[in-house]
Short mmCIF file of C-alpha atoms and ligand atoms in Angstrom, two decimals:
data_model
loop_
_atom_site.label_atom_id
_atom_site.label_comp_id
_atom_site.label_asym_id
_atom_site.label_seq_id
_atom_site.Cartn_x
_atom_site.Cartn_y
_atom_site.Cartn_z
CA UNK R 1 90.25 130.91 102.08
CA UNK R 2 88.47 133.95 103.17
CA UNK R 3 87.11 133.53 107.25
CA UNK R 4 86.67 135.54 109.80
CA UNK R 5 90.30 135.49 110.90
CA UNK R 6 91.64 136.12 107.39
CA UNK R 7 89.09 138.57 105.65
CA UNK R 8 88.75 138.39 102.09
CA UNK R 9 91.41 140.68 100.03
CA UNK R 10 91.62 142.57 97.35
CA UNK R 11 93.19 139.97 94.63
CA UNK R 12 96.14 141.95 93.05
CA UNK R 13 97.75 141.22 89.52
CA UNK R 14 100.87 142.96 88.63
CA UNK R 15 102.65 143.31 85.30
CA UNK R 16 105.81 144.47 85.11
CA UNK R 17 108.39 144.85 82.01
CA UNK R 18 111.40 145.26 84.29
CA UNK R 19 113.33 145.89 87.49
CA UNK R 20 109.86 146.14 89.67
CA UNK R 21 110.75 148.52 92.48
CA UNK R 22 107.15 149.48 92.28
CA UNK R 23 106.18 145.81 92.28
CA UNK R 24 108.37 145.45 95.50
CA UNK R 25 106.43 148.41 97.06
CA UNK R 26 103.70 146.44 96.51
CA UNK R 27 104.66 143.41 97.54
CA UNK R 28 106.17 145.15 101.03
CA UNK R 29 102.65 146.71 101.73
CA UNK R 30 100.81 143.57 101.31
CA UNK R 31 103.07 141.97 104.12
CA UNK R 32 101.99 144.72 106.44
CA UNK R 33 99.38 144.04 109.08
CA UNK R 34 95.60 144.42 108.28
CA UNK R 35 96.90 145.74 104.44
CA UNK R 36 93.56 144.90 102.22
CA UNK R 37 95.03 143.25 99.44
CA UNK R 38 97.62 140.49 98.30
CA UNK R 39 99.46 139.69 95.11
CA UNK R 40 97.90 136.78 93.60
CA UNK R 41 100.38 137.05 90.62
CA UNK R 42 103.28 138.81 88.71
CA UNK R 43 103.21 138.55 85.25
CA UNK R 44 105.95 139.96 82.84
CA UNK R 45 106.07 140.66 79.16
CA UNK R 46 110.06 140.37 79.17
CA UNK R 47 111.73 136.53 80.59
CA UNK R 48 115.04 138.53 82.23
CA UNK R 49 112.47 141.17 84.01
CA UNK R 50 114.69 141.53 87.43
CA UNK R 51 110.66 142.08 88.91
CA UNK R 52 110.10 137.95 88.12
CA UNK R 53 112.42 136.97 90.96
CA UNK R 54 111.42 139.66 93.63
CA UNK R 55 108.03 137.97 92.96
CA UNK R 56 109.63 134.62 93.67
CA UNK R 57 111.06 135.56 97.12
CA UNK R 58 107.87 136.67 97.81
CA UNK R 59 106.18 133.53 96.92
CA UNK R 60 103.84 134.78 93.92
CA UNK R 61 103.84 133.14 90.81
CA UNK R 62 105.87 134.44 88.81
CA UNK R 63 104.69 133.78 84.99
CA UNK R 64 106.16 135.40 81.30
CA UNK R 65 104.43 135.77 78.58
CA UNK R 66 106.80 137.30 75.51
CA UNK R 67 104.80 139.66 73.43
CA UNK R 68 107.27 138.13 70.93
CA UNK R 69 105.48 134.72 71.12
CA UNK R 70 102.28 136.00 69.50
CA UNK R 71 101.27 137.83 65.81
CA UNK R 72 99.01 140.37 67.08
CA UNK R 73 97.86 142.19 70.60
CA UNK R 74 94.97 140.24 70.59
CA UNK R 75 96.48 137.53 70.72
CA UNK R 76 98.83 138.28 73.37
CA UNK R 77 96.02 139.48 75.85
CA UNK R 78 94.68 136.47 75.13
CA UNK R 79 97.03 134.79 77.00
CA UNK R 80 97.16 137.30 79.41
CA UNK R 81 93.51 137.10 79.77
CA UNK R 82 94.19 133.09 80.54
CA UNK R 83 96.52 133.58 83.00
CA UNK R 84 94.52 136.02 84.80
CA UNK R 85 91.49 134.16 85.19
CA UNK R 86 93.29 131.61 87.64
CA UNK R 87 93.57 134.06 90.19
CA UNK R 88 90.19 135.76 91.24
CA UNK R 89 91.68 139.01 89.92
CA UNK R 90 90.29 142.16 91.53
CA UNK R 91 92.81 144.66 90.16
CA UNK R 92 95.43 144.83 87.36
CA UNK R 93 98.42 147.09 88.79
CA UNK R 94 100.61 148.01 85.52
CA UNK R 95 103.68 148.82 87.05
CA UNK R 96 106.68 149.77 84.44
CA UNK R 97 104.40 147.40 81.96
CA UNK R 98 105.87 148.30 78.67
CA UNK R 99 103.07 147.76 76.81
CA UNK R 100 100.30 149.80 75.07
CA UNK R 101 97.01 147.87 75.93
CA UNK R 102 93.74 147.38 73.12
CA UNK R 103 90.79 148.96 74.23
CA UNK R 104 88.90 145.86 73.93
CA UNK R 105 91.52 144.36 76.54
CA UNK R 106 90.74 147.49 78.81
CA UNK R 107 87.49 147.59 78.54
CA UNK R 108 87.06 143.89 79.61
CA UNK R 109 88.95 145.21 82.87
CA UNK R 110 86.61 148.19 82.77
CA UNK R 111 87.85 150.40 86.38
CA UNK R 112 89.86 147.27 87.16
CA UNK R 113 93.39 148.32 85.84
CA UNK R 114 95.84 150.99 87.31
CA UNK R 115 98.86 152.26 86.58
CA UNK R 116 101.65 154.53 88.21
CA UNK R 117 103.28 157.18 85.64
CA UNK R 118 106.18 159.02 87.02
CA UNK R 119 105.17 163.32 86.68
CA UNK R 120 101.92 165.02 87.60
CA UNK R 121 99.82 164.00 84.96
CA UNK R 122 97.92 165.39 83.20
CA UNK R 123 101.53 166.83 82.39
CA UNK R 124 104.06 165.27 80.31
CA UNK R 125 101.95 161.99 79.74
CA UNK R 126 100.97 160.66 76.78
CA UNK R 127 102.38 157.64 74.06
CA UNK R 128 105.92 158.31 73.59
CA UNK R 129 106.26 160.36 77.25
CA UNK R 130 108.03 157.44 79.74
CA UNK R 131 111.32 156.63 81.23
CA UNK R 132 113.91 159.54 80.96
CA UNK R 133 112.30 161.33 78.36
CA UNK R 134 109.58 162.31 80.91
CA UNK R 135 112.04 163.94 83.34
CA UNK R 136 114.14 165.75 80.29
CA UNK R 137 111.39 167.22 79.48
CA UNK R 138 110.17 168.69 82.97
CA UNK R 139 113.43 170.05 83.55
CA UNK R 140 113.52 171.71 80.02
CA UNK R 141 109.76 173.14 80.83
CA UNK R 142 111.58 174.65 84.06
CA UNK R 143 109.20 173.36 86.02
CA UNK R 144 109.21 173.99 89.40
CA UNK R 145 107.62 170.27 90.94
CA UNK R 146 107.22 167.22 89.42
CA UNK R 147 106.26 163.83 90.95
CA UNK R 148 103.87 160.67 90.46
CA UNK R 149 100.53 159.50 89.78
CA UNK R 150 98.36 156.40 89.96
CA UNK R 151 95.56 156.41 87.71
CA UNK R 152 92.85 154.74 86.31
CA UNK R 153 93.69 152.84 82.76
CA UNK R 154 91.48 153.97 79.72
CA UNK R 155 91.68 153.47 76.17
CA UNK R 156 93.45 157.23 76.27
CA UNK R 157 97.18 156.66 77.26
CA UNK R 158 97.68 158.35 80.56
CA UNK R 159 94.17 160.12 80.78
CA UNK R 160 92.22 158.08 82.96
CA UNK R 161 90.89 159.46 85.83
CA UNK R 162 93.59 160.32 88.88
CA UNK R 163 93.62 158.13 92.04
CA UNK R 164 96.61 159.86 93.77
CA UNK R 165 99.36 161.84 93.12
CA UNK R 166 102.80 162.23 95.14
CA UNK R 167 104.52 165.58 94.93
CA UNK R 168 108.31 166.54 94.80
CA UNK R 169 110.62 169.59 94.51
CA UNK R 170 112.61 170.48 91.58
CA UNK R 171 116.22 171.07 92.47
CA UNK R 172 118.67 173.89 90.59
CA UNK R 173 121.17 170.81 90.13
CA UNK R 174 118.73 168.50 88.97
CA UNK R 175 119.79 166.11 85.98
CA UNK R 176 116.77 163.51 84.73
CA UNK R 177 118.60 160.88 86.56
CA UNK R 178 118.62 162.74 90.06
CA UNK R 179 114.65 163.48 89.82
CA UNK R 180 114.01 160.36 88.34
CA UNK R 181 115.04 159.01 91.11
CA UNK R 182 113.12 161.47 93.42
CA UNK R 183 110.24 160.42 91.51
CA UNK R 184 110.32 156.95 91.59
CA UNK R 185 110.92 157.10 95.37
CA UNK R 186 107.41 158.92 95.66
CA UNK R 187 105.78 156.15 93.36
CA UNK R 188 106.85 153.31 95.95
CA UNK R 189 104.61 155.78 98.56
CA UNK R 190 101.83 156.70 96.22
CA UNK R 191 101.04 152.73 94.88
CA UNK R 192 100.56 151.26 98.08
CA UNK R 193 98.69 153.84 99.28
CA UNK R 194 96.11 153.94 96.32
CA UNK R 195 95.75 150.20 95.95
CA UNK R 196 94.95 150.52 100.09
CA UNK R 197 92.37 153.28 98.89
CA UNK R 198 90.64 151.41 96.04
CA UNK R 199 90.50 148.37 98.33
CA UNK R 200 89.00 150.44 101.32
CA UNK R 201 86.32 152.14 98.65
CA UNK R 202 85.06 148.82 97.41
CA UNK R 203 84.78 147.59 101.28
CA UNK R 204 87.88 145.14 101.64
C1 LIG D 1 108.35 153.74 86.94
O1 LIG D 1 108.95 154.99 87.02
C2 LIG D 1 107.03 153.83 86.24
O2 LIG D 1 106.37 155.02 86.42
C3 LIG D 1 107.45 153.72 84.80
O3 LIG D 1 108.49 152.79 84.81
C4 LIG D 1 109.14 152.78 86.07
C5 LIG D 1 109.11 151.37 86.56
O4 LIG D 1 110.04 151.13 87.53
N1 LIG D 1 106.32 153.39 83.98
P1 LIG D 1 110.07 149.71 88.29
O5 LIG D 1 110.17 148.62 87.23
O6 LIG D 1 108.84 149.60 89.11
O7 LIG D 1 111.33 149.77 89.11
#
């Protein structure tokens, strides 16, 4: 409970599909002094989601709920929607959640879901543009910087409003696998950092 020695945080949820490095970013953050938010819970859409037992050592629940489990989307937010309203959820932090969400789902979180897509949107985002296939196709583009960015969630995949966005170099050698890995380094900065910056603009 909220006093005067323990402020009141920003309540985080986090969804994750997989291996939750970001997640862990997150979860590393919130241990840090005077940090103005916690993870309330993690919730995965996937049972062997490596991201379920980091949340475990960090003493969040960890919950599933298969996608596979339900006939429509609606009926799988549903359940999400159940789960979430146990825990006082301020935010929704999609973090390598492998799932397109219904408007009606994200409107109901209107400004209250965020997720982290790894280039500078609004290049090479978009349904279909994720994982490896984002890198392969900055390095065919020849860009010259890529990196990440935490935005807002709208109906629109990837075309919500920027929060933050982490820069890095493109290297002659680069394959996707080297910059992915460049990228995803920069996410771990940029997620922390914008969660801190949400919570600060709403006065946590
Ligand atoms: C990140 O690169 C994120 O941008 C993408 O999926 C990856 C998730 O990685 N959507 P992790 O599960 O947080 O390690």
């Amino acid at each position: 409970m909220a006093s005067a020695d323990s402020p009141r945080k920003l309540n985080l949820a986090v969804l994750i599909s997989g291996g939750g490095s970001n997640l862990q970013s997150i979860l590393d953050a919130c241990k840090e002094k005077g940090y103005p938010a916690q993870v309330r819970v993690v919730i995965s859409n996937t049972s062997d989601a490596y991201g379920l037992i980091r949340a475990q050592e960090a003493g969040v629940p960890a919950i599933t709920i298969s996608h596979k489990d339900f006939d429509s989307r609606t009926e799988f937010e549903n359940a999400l929607n159940n789960e979430l309203a146990d825990y006082d959820i301020d935010l929704i932090c999609l973090a390598g959640f492998m799932r397109i969400l219904t408007p009606d789902f994200i409107t109901k979180w209107s400004r209250k879901i965020i997720n982290t897509h790894p280039s500078l949107l609004p290049k090479f985002g978009g349904e279909g543009m994720y994982g490896m296939r984002v890198h392969q196709a900055v390095l065919e583009a020849g860009e010259t910087e890529s990196g990440s960015t935490i935005h807002y969630v709208i109906p629109e995949v990837d075309k919500g409003e920027i929060i933050l966005q982490k820069r890095v170099n493109i290297h002659s050698h680069d394959t996707p696998e080297t910059l992915a890995k460049r990228v995803l380094a920069s996410e771990h900065i940029a997620y922390p950092e914008a969660i801190k910056q949400i919570a600060l603009k709403i006065g946590f």
